[in-house]
Every structure is written in structure tokens, then in C-alpha cells.
PDB file of C-alpha atoms in Angstrom:
ATOM      1  CA  UNK A   1      30.863 -14.318   8.412  1.00 40.00           C
ATOM      2  CA  UNK A   2      30.548 -10.749   7.087  1.00 47.00           C
ATOM      3  CA  UNK A   3      28.230  -8.770   4.872  1.00 49.00           C
ATOM      4  CA  UNK A   4      30.904  -8.838   2.140  1.00 52.00           C
ATOM      5  CA  UNK A   5      30.445 -12.602   1.893  1.00 57.00           C
ATOM      6  CA  UNK A   6      26.755 -12.026   1.198  1.00 58.00           C
ATOM      7  CA  UNK A   7      26.399  -8.787  -0.781  1.00 59.00           C
ATOM      8  CA  UNK A   8      22.602  -9.110  -0.821  1.00 76.00           C
ATOM      9  CA  UNK A   9      22.469  -8.186   2.876  1.00 78.00           C
ATOM     10  CA  UNK A  10      23.324  -4.613   1.907  1.00 88.00           C
ATOM     11  CA  UNK A  11      19.866  -4.430   0.317  1.00 93.00           C
ATOM     12  CA  UNK A  12      18.439  -4.028   3.825  1.00 95.00           C
ATOM     13  CA  UNK A  13      20.748  -1.183   4.839  1.00 96.00           C
ATOM     14  CA  UNK A  14      19.324   2.251   5.669  1.00 98.00           C
ATOM     15  CA  UNK A  15      22.739   3.861   6.087  1.00 97.00           C
ATOM     16  CA  UNK A  16      22.588   7.589   5.402  1.00 97.00           C
ATOM     17  CA  UNK A  17      18.790   7.671   5.567  1.00 98.00           C
ATOM     18  CA  UNK A  18      16.599   9.793   7.832  1.00 98.00           C
ATOM     19  CA  UNK A  19      13.443   8.097   9.125  1.00 98.00           C
ATOM     20  CA  UNK A  20      10.558   9.635  11.054  1.00 98.00           C
ATOM     21  CA  UNK A  21       8.542   7.124  13.078  1.00 98.00           C
ATOM     22  CA  UNK A  22       5.423   8.569  14.671  1.00 98.00           C
ATOM     23  CA  UNK A  23       4.190   7.181  17.954  1.00 95.00           C
ATOM     24  CA  UNK A  24       7.618   5.753  18.690  1.00 96.00           C
ATOM     25  CA  UNK A  25       7.944   6.426  22.400  1.00 94.00           C
ATOM     26  CA  UNK A  26       6.925   2.836  23.137  1.00 93.00           C
ATOM     27  CA  UNK A  27       5.352  -0.290  21.665  1.00 94.00           C
ATOM     28  CA  UNK A  28       5.488  -1.185  17.996  1.00 96.00           C
ATOM     29  CA  UNK A  29       6.702   2.277  16.985  1.00 97.00           C
ATOM     30  CA  UNK A  30       9.698   2.078  19.286  1.00 97.00           C
ATOM     31  CA  UNK A  31      10.608  -1.393  17.998  1.00 97.00           C
ATOM     32  CA  UNK A  32      10.456  -0.111  14.421  1.00 98.00           C
ATOM     33  CA  UNK A  33      12.621   2.884  15.324  1.00 98.00           C
ATOM     34  CA  UNK A  34      15.208   0.709  17.063  1.00 98.00           C
ATOM     35  CA  UNK A  35      15.390  -1.659  14.124  1.00 98.00           C
ATOM     36  CA  UNK A  36      15.774   1.117  11.562  1.00 98.00           C
ATOM     37  CA  UNK A  37      18.528   2.645  13.639  1.00 98.00           C
ATOM     38  CA  UNK A  38      20.162  -0.774  13.844  1.00 97.00           C
ATOM     39  CA  UNK A  39      20.500  -0.902  10.054  1.00 97.00           C
ATOM     40  CA  UNK A  40      21.949   2.590   9.788  1.00 97.00           C
ATOM     41  CA  UNK A  41      19.140   5.152   9.727  1.00 98.00           C
ATOM     42  CA  UNK A  42      19.045   8.332  11.770  1.00 98.00           C
ATOM     43  CA  UNK A  43      15.687   7.877  13.454  1.00 98.00           C
ATOM     44  CA  UNK A  44      13.423  10.710  14.548  1.00 98.00           C
ATOM     45  CA  UNK A  45      11.300   9.573  17.482  1.00 98.00           C
ATOM     46  CA  UNK A  46       7.880  11.169  17.690  1.00 98.00           C
ATOM     47  CA  UNK A  47       5.184  11.497  20.334  1.00 96.00           C
ATOM     48  CA  UNK A  48       3.510  14.229  22.340  1.00 94.00           C
ATOM     49  CA  UNK A  49       5.577  13.820  25.527  1.00 94.00           C
ATOM     50  CA  UNK A  50       9.197  14.966  25.056  1.00 96.00           C
ATOM     51  CA  UNK A  51      10.805  13.255  28.052  1.00 96.00           C
ATOM     52  CA  UNK A  52      10.217   9.577  27.103  1.00 94.00           C
ATOM     53  CA  UNK A  53      11.299  10.364  23.546  1.00 97.00           C
ATOM     54  CA  UNK A  54      14.563  11.903  24.702  1.00 97.00           C
ATOM     55  CA  UNK A  55      15.231   8.926  26.968  1.00 97.00           C
ATOM     56  CA  UNK A  56      14.625   6.446  24.148  1.00 97.00           C
ATOM     57  CA  UNK A  57      16.740   8.475  21.722  1.00 98.00           C
ATOM     58  CA  UNK A  58      19.578   8.543  24.239  1.00 98.00           C
ATOM     59  CA  UNK A  59      19.302   4.768  24.677  1.00 98.00           C
ATOM     60  CA  UNK A  60      19.544   4.235  20.919  1.00 98.00           C
ATOM     61  CA  UNK A  61      22.596   6.488  20.716  1.00 98.00           C
ATOM     62  CA  UNK A  62      24.193   4.686  23.663  1.00 98.00           C
ATOM     63  CA  UNK A  63      23.715   1.415  21.779  1.00 97.00           C
ATOM     64  CA  UNK A  64      25.597   2.804  18.787  1.00 97.00           C
ATOM     65  CA  UNK A  65      22.722   4.122  16.684  1.00 97.00           C
ATOM     66  CA  UNK A  66      21.602   7.568  15.581  1.00 98.00           C
ATOM     67  CA  UNK A  67      18.383   9.068  16.924  1.00 98.00           C
ATOM     68  CA  UNK A  68      16.746  12.343  17.880  1.00 98.00           C
ATOM     69  CA  UNK A  69      13.528  13.247  19.663  1.00 98.00           C
ATOM     70  CA  UNK A  70      10.967  15.151  17.586  1.00 98.00           C
ATOM     71  CA  UNK A  71       7.904  15.699  19.801  1.00 98.00           C
ATOM     72  CA  UNK A  72       4.738  17.053  18.192  1.00 97.00           C
ATOM     73  CA  UNK A  73       1.024  16.265  17.991  1.00 96.00           C
ATOM     74  CA  UNK A  74       0.292  14.548  14.668  1.00 96.00           C
ATOM     75  CA  UNK A  75      -3.298  15.824  14.771  1.00 94.00           C
ATOM     76  CA  UNK A  76      -2.207  19.495  14.972  1.00 95.00           C
ATOM     77  CA  UNK A  77      -1.694  20.828  11.415  1.00 95.00           C
ATOM     78  CA  UNK A  78       0.509  23.743  12.506  1.00 97.00           C
ATOM     79  CA  UNK A  79       2.692  21.476  14.642  1.00 97.00           C
ATOM     80  CA  UNK A  80       3.032  19.019  11.758  1.00 97.00           C
ATOM     81  CA  UNK A  81       4.168  21.737   9.368  1.00 97.00           C
ATOM     82  CA  UNK A  82       6.647  23.124  11.921  1.00 98.00           C
ATOM     83  CA  UNK A  83       8.071  19.645  12.500  1.00 98.00           C
ATOM     84  CA  UNK A  84       8.708  19.031   8.820  1.00 98.00           C
ATOM     85  CA  UNK A  85      10.255  22.477   8.448  1.00 98.00           C
ATOM     86  CA  UNK A  86      12.590  21.485  11.272  1.00 98.00           C
ATOM     87  CA  UNK A  87      13.449  18.199   9.576  1.00 98.00           C
ATOM     88  CA  UNK A  88      14.312  20.050   6.388  1.00 98.00           C
ATOM     89  CA  UNK A  89      16.354  22.640   8.262  1.00 98.00           C
ATOM     90  CA  UNK A  90      18.280  20.230  10.515  1.00 97.00           C
ATOM     91  CA  UNK A  91      18.658  17.172   8.282  1.00 98.00           C
ATOM     92  CA  UNK A  92      18.118  18.403   4.740  1.00 97.00           C
ATOM     93  CA  UNK A  93      16.169  15.271   3.813  1.00 98.00           C
ATOM     94  CA  UNK A  94      13.545  12.756   4.847  1.00 98.00           C
ATOM     95  CA  UNK A  95      13.782   9.278   3.363  1.00 98.00           C
ATOM     96  CA  UNK A  96      11.275   7.244   5.368  1.00 98.00           C
ATOM     97  CA  UNK A  97       7.994   8.121   7.047  1.00 98.00           C
ATOM     98  CA  UNK A  98       6.367   5.510   9.279  1.00 98.00           C
ATOM     99  CA  UNK A  99       2.801   6.399  10.271  1.00 98.00           C
ATOM    100  CA  UNK A 100       2.344   4.517  13.516  1.00 96.00           C
ATOM    101  CA  UNK A 101       0.232   6.760  15.748  1.00 92.00           C
ATOM    102  CA  UNK A 102      -3.167   5.326  16.563  1.00 86.00           C
ATOM    103  CA  UNK A 103      -5.881   5.536  19.187  1.00 89.00           C
ATOM    104  CA  UNK A 104      -8.692   3.073  19.854  1.00 89.00           C
ATOM    105  CA  UNK A 105     -11.990   3.269  21.726  1.00 91.00           C
ATOM    106  CA  UNK A 106     -13.857  -0.040  21.759  1.00 89.00           C
ATOM    107  CA  UNK A 107     -17.587   0.563  22.244  1.00 92.00           C
ATOM    108  CA  UNK A 108     -20.821   0.488  20.198  1.00 95.00           C
ATOM    109  CA  UNK A 109     -21.135   3.208  17.573  1.00 95.00           C
ATOM    110  CA  UNK A 110     -24.361   4.412  19.218  1.00 96.00           C
ATOM    111  CA  UNK A 111     -22.358   5.407  22.289  1.00 97.00           C
ATOM    112  CA  UNK A 112     -19.966   7.683  20.393  1.00 95.00           C
ATOM    113  CA  UNK A 113     -20.437  11.420  20.515  1.00 97.00           C
ATOM    114  CA  UNK A 114     -19.747  13.293  17.290  1.00 97.00           C
ATOM    115  CA  UNK A 115     -16.642  14.834  18.816  1.00 96.00           C
ATOM    116  CA  UNK A 116     -15.255  11.403  19.722  1.00 97.00           C
ATOM    117  CA  UNK A 117     -15.705  10.137  16.178  1.00 97.00           C
ATOM    118  CA  UNK A 118     -14.011  13.192  14.707  1.00 96.00           C
ATOM    119  CA  UNK A 119     -11.129  12.981  17.181  1.00 95.00           C
ATOM    120  CA  UNK A 120     -10.376   9.329  16.420  1.00 95.00           C
ATOM    121  CA  UNK A 121     -10.592   9.911  12.673  1.00 96.00           C
ATOM    122  CA  UNK A 122      -8.312  12.948  13.012  1.00 95.00           C
ATOM    123  CA  UNK A 123      -5.667  10.958  14.904  1.00 95.00           C
ATOM    124  CA  UNK A 124      -5.949   7.623  13.100  1.00 95.00           C
ATOM    125  CA  UNK A 125      -6.613   8.717   9.511  1.00 96.00           C
ATOM    126  CA  UNK A 126      -6.539  12.456   8.766  1.00 96.00           C
ATOM    127  CA  UNK A 127      -3.147  12.866  10.459  1.00 96.00           C
ATOM    128  CA  UNK A 128      -1.716  10.226   8.125  1.00 97.00           C
ATOM    129  CA  UNK A 129      -2.795  12.216   5.091  1.00 97.00           C
ATOM    130  CA  UNK A 130      -1.279  15.420   6.481  1.00 97.00           C
ATOM    131  CA  UNK A 131       1.983  13.717   7.394  1.00 98.00           C
ATOM    132  CA  UNK A 132       2.249  11.971   4.030  1.00 98.00           C
ATOM    133  CA  UNK A 133       1.655  15.278   2.259  1.00 98.00           C
ATOM    134  CA  UNK A 134       4.427  16.985   4.208  1.00 98.00           C
ATOM    135  CA  UNK A 135       6.796  14.047   3.770  1.00 98.00           C
ATOM    136  CA  UNK A 136       6.192  14.038   0.028  1.00 98.00           C
ATOM    137  CA  UNK A 137       7.055  17.731  -0.046  1.00 97.00           C
ATOM    138  CA  UNK A 138      10.583  16.761   1.046  1.00 98.00           C
ATOM    139  CA  UNK A 139      10.816  13.499  -0.889  1.00 98.00           C
ATOM    140  CA  UNK A 140       9.507  14.399  -4.343  1.00 98.00           C
ATOM    141  CA  UNK A 141      12.319  16.828  -5.283  1.00 97.00           C
ATOM    142  CA  UNK A 142      14.828  14.032  -4.558  1.00 97.00           C
ATOM    143  CA  UNK A 143      12.654  11.479  -6.402  1.00 97.00           C
ATOM    144  CA  UNK A 144      12.968   8.913  -3.632  1.00 97.00           C
ATOM    145  CA  UNK A 145      11.245   8.050  -0.395  1.00 98.00           C
ATOM    146  CA  UNK A 146       9.245   5.480   1.514  1.00 98.00           C
ATOM    147  CA  UNK A 147       5.782   6.078   2.956  1.00 98.00           C
ATOM    148  CA  UNK A 148       4.793   3.290   5.363  1.00 98.00           C
ATOM    149  CA  UNK A 149       1.556   3.137   7.338  1.00 98.00           C
ATOM    150  CA  UNK A 150       1.100   0.822  10.298  1.00 97.00           C
ATOM    151  CA  UNK A 151      -2.531  -0.187   9.830  1.00 95.00           C
ATOM    152  CA  UNK A 152      -4.108  -3.269  11.425  1.00 93.00           C
ATOM    153  CA  UNK A 153      -5.810  -6.501  10.511  1.00 93.00           C
ATOM    154  CA  UNK A 154      -8.854  -4.565  11.744  1.00 86.00           C
ATOM    155  CA  UNK A 155      -8.731  -2.821   8.379  1.00 81.00           C
ATOM    156  CA  UNK A 156      -9.464  -6.183   6.727  1.00 83.00           C
ATOM    157  CA  UNK A 157     -11.593  -8.086   9.238  1.00 86.00           C
ATOM    158  CA  UNK A 158     -14.253  -6.556  11.447  1.00 82.00           C
ATOM    159  CA  UNK A 159     -15.419  -7.010  15.006  1.00 83.00           C
ATOM    160  CA  UNK A 160     -18.482  -5.534  16.684  1.00 89.00           C
ATOM    161  CA  UNK A 161     -18.091  -2.427  18.829  1.00 89.00           C
ATOM    162  CA  UNK A 162     -14.976  -1.208  17.005  1.00 91.00           C
ATOM    163  CA  UNK A 163     -16.427   0.640  14.016  1.00 94.00           C
ATOM    164  CA  UNK A 164     -14.491   3.920  14.135  1.00 95.00           C
ATOM    165  CA  UNK A 165     -11.059   2.329  14.524  1.00 94.00           C
ATOM    166  CA  UNK A 166     -11.859  -0.258  11.840  1.00 94.00           C
ATOM    167  CA  UNK A 167     -13.011   2.451   9.445  1.00 95.00           C
ATOM    168  CA  UNK A 168      -9.876   4.515  10.058  1.00 95.00           C
ATOM    169  CA  UNK A 169      -7.537   1.576   9.478  1.00 95.00           C
ATOM    170  CA  UNK A 170      -9.364   0.600   6.291  1.00 95.00           C
ATOM    171  CA  UNK A 171      -9.010   4.236   5.240  1.00 96.00           C
ATOM    172  CA  UNK A 172      -5.246   4.079   5.757  1.00 96.00           C
ATOM    173  CA  UNK A 173      -5.105   1.026   3.511  1.00 96.00           C
ATOM    174  CA  UNK A 174      -6.917   2.990   0.816  1.00 97.00           C
ATOM    175  CA  UNK A 175      -4.575   5.917   1.384  1.00 97.00           C
ATOM    176  CA  UNK A 176      -1.365   3.944   0.871  1.00 97.00           C
ATOM    177  CA  UNK A 177      -2.730   2.429  -2.333  1.00 97.00           C
ATOM    178  CA  UNK A 178      -3.810   5.822  -3.648  1.00 98.00           C
ATOM    179  CA  UNK A 179      -0.442   7.362  -2.780  1.00 98.00           C
ATOM    180  CA  UNK A 180       1.340   4.444  -4.436  1.00 98.00           C
ATOM    181  CA  UNK A 181      -0.392   5.434  -7.654  1.00 98.00           C
ATOM    182  CA  UNK A 182       0.094   9.166  -7.115  1.00 98.00           C
ATOM    183  CA  UNK A 183       3.756   9.196  -6.117  1.00 98.00           C
ATOM    184  CA  UNK A 184       5.075   6.073  -7.830  1.00 98.00           C
ATOM    185  CA  UNK A 185       5.839   7.967 -11.046  1.00 98.00           C
ATOM    186  CA  UNK A 186       8.229  10.261  -9.127  1.00 98.00           C
ATOM    187  CA  UNK A 187      10.083   7.481  -7.314  1.00 97.00           C
ATOM    188  CA  UNK A 188       8.259   7.197  -3.990  1.00 98.00           C
ATOM    189  CA  UNK A 189       6.733   3.967  -2.726  1.00 98.00           C
ATOM    190  CA  UNK A 190       3.756   3.707  -0.396  1.00 98.00           C
ATOM    191  CA  UNK A 191       2.968   0.553   1.564  1.00 98.00           C
ATOM    192  CA  UNK A 192       1.477  -0.643   4.834  1.00 98.00           C
ATOM    193  CA  UNK A 193       2.251  -3.077   7.621  1.00 98.00           C
ATOM    194  CA  UNK A 194      -0.858  -4.641   9.177  1.00 97.00           C
ATOM    195  CA  UNK A 195      -0.185  -6.100  12.632  1.00 96.00           C
ATOM    196  CA  UNK A 196      -2.382  -8.762  14.141  1.00 94.00           C
ATOM    197  CA  UNK A 197      -2.578  -9.489  17.874  1.00 92.00           C
ATOM    198  CA  UNK A 198       0.552  -8.095  19.551  1.00 94.00           C
ATOM    199  CA  UNK A 199       1.417  -8.122  23.251  1.00 90.00           C
ATOM    200  CA  UNK A 200       2.049  -4.395  23.522  1.00 89.00           C
ATOM    201  CA  UNK A 201       1.588  -2.096  26.497  1.00 87.00           C
ATOM    202  CA  UNK A 202      -1.736  -1.013  25.014  1.00 85.00           C
ATOM    203  CA  UNK A 203      -2.980  -4.611  24.936  1.00 88.00           C
ATOM    204  CA  UNK A 204      -1.615  -5.521  28.379  1.00 89.00           C
ATOM    205  CA  UNK A 205      -5.070  -5.898  29.947  1.00 89.00           C
ATOM    206  CA  UNK A 206      -6.195  -8.208  27.140  1.00 89.00           C
ATOM    207  CA  UNK A 207      -3.033 -10.305  27.372  1.00 90.00           C
ATOM    208  CA  UNK A 208      -3.519 -10.629  31.137  1.00 93.00           C
ATOM    209  CA  UNK A 209      -7.145 -11.777  30.799  1.00 93.00           C
ATOM    210  CA  UNK A 210      -7.032 -15.601  30.510  1.00 93.00           C
ATOM    211  CA  UNK A 211     -10.334 -15.819  28.618  1.00 94.00           C
ATOM    212  CA  UNK A 212      -9.485 -13.100  26.106  1.00 91.00           C
ATOM    213  CA  UNK A 213      -5.912 -14.271  25.687  1.00 92.00           C
ATOM    214  CA  UNK A 214      -7.056 -17.854  25.060  1.00 93.00           C
ATOM    215  CA  UNK A 215      -9.435 -16.610  22.362  1.00 91.00           C
ATOM    216  CA  UNK A 216      -6.733 -14.677  20.515  1.00 89.00           C
ATOM    217  CA  UNK A 217      -4.246 -17.523  20.791  1.00 91.00           C
ATOM    218  CA  UNK A 218      -6.814 -19.974  19.410  1.00 92.00           C
ATOM    219  CA  UNK A 219      -7.619 -17.488  16.644  1.00 90.00           C
ATOM    220  CA  UNK A 220      -3.944 -17.413  15.545  1.00 94.00           C
ATOM    221  CA  UNK A 221      -2.370 -20.483  13.895  1.00 95.00           C
ATOM    222  CA  UNK A 222       0.930 -19.860  15.696  1.00 96.00           C
ATOM    223  CA  UNK A 223      -1.051 -20.084  18.957  1.00 95.00           C
ATOM    224  CA  UNK A 224       0.484 -17.049  20.616  1.00 95.00           C
ATOM    225  CA  UNK A 225       0.507 -13.266  20.687  1.00 95.00           C
ATOM    226  CA  UNK A 226       3.037 -11.443  18.547  1.00 94.00           C
ATOM    227  CA  UNK A 227       6.076 -10.081  20.327  1.00 95.00           C
ATOM    228  CA  UNK A 228       6.497  -6.321  19.662  1.00 94.00           C
ATOM    229  CA  UNK A 229       9.965  -6.776  18.139  1.00 96.00           C
ATOM    230  CA  UNK A 230       8.453  -9.084  15.516  1.00 97.00           C
ATOM    231  CA  UNK A 231       6.924  -6.119  13.688  1.00 96.00           C
ATOM    232  CA  UNK A 232      10.301  -4.508  13.015  1.00 96.00           C
ATOM    233  CA  UNK A 233      11.557  -6.681  10.163  1.00 97.00           C
ATOM    234  CA  UNK A 234       8.522  -5.961   8.002  1.00 98.00           C
ATOM    235  CA  UNK A 235       8.938  -2.203   8.386  1.00 98.00           C
ATOM    236  CA  UNK A 236      12.681  -2.341   7.734  1.00 98.00           C
ATOM    237  CA  UNK A 237      12.066  -4.400   4.598  1.00 98.00           C
ATOM    238  CA  UNK A 238       9.540  -1.915   3.189  1.00 98.00           C
ATOM    239  CA  UNK A 239      11.894   0.985   3.967  1.00 98.00           C
ATOM    240  CA  UNK A 240      14.934  -0.656   2.421  1.00 98.00           C
ATOM    241  CA  UNK A 241      16.281  -1.025  -1.121  1.00 96.00           C
ATOM    242  CA  UNK A 242      15.152  -4.665  -0.948  1.00 96.00           C
ATOM    243  CA  UNK A 243      11.558  -3.417  -1.393  1.00 97.00           C
ATOM    244  CA  UNK A 244      12.290  -0.990  -4.221  1.00 97.00           C
ATOM    245  CA  UNK A 245       9.639  -2.602  -6.464  1.00 97.00           C
ATOM    246  CA  UNK A 246       7.025  -3.119  -3.735  1.00 98.00           C
ATOM    247  CA  UNK A 247       4.361  -0.423  -4.035  1.00 98.00           C
ATOM    248  CA  UNK A 248       0.759  -0.261  -2.841  1.00 98.00           C
ATOM    249  CA  UNK A 249       1.102  -3.427  -0.777  1.00 98.00           C
ATOM    250  CA  UNK A 250      -0.225  -4.333   2.687  1.00 97.00           C
ATOM    251  CA  UNK A 251       2.204  -6.679   4.452  1.00 98.00           C
ATOM    252  CA  UNK A 252       0.234  -8.581   7.084  1.00 97.00           C
ATOM    253  CA  UNK A 253       2.140  -9.618  10.215  1.00 97.00           C
ATOM    254  CA  UNK A 254      -0.405 -11.603  12.204  1.00 96.00           C
ATOM    255  CA  UNK A 255       0.829 -15.142  12.788  1.00 95.00           C
ATOM    256  CA  UNK A 256      -1.712 -16.302  10.207  1.00 95.00           C
ATOM    257  CA  UNK A 257      -4.806 -15.003  12.029  1.00 93.00           C
ATOM    258  CA  UNK A 258      -6.478 -13.654   8.900  1.00 93.00           C
ATOM    259  CA  UNK A 259      -6.068 -16.801   6.780  1.00 92.00           C
ATOM    260  CA  UNK A 260      -8.414 -19.054   8.737  1.00 86.00           C
ATOM    261  CA  UNK A 261     -12.090 -18.985   9.648  1.00 76.00           C
TER     262      UNK A 261
END
């Protein structure tokens, strides 16, 4: 059975595309990067620590894909601009931007210092606006591109002692919708993927806690945590020609957690 027997499968190809995935040294970002490479994209792996990125890029190349490490701090405006200048210089194009970087600090709002609030909003929200602006600078002249934010179901449903993260993720949802309206007329689409409860490295302590894990499993109709690789298909779809008429949408990947009381 080959792709030629089913021509529609080519709609999911990213052959010849260049994709930047932020926060892709591990977790959901790495799974998205691997999947995009698997359907033909040259993936730029991003994080602040160069060594893990290089190792993951080498592993993707060894598996037959195309990948490069592009370390920089998404919250540093000068570093962001330098990184996109490098993309333009070395690749001549950027077709897909996946905004995956995020930090979380679960505690009551009253316990946050002003500097902590500003830092989380810089990393989780303001960086997305800066990155989208720079990506659009490369995409608009070619009248094509995909802006994809990895938000969270926390942007739609709230939980106590998580106000700053929830606000930032809701802000990203507003951002992708606003950019869908702003850049749609010049051929760019802007969408989001909203993960639910995933068994990532970041959530390892929660997964290992029987009481917490039982709560999340009961909260999800599929009765289990999401596996990190299960986020990849949604991101590939939104990046691909198959989603050419999807714009301003939030694709929830949560096992059904947000559809029940």
C-alpha cells in the first residue's frame, strides 16, 4: 500500500517546509518536532540549552529526518531577532512556527511577587507575540505560513492557585484568533492546539501521585493520561495543506476532559 494509492495522504506532507518548534528539547515540543520531521519538514529545535537540542537533532537526522538545533531564549527580544535573522540567512524561509514554550508556577496569586508575574507572562504570552511577529516578517512576503500555539485546556477551564498560567494561556488563545484575522488576508493561518492532561516529564510528579493521578483519570472520559506522542498529529494537521482552510481555531486534545462536568 503506497501513498500513490491514496493521493489524499499527500495533504499531510510537509516536504520542503522549514518548521521552528520552540521548547522542543523534550516533552510535547519534541514529539511535535519529530512528527513534523517524519512528514518531510526540516525542523529547527529550540530551547535555552544547546547540548540536548543538538543530541535530539542528531537523533532525528539518524532516523532519516532533517533537523537543526537553534538555541535561544524566547523571552529575550534581541535573541529572538537574531534567531530569525539566522533562519532567513541559512534557510531562506520559515513555513511553520510552533509556539510551545511554557512555564508554570502553581500557587495562590497573593503569593506571587510582581517580578514573578511579569516573568511568567513574558515567557508564556509576550514571547509568543514577539515570535509570531518575527515569523510573519518571513512569511508574509511569500504569502504562506502556519502559526500554531500550544496553549492548554487551562485557557478554557480554571483551577484555583493557577491564575497567572491560566491567564497567559487564555491570552494565547486570543492571540491566535486575532492573528488569524490579521494575517488571513495575506495567506497565513493561525491556530492553537490545547492539550489536556499529558504524562510529560513536567507532570511526572503528578502522574506518580496515586491520588492526583486518580483524579485526572476520573476527570477524563478516556480514563487515562495522554501520551506525549498523541499531541503530534494535531500539530502536523494544522501545519499541513490538509488544514489550509482552518484559521482561528483551537484544537483541543484532552481525551474529552473539557466536555463533561
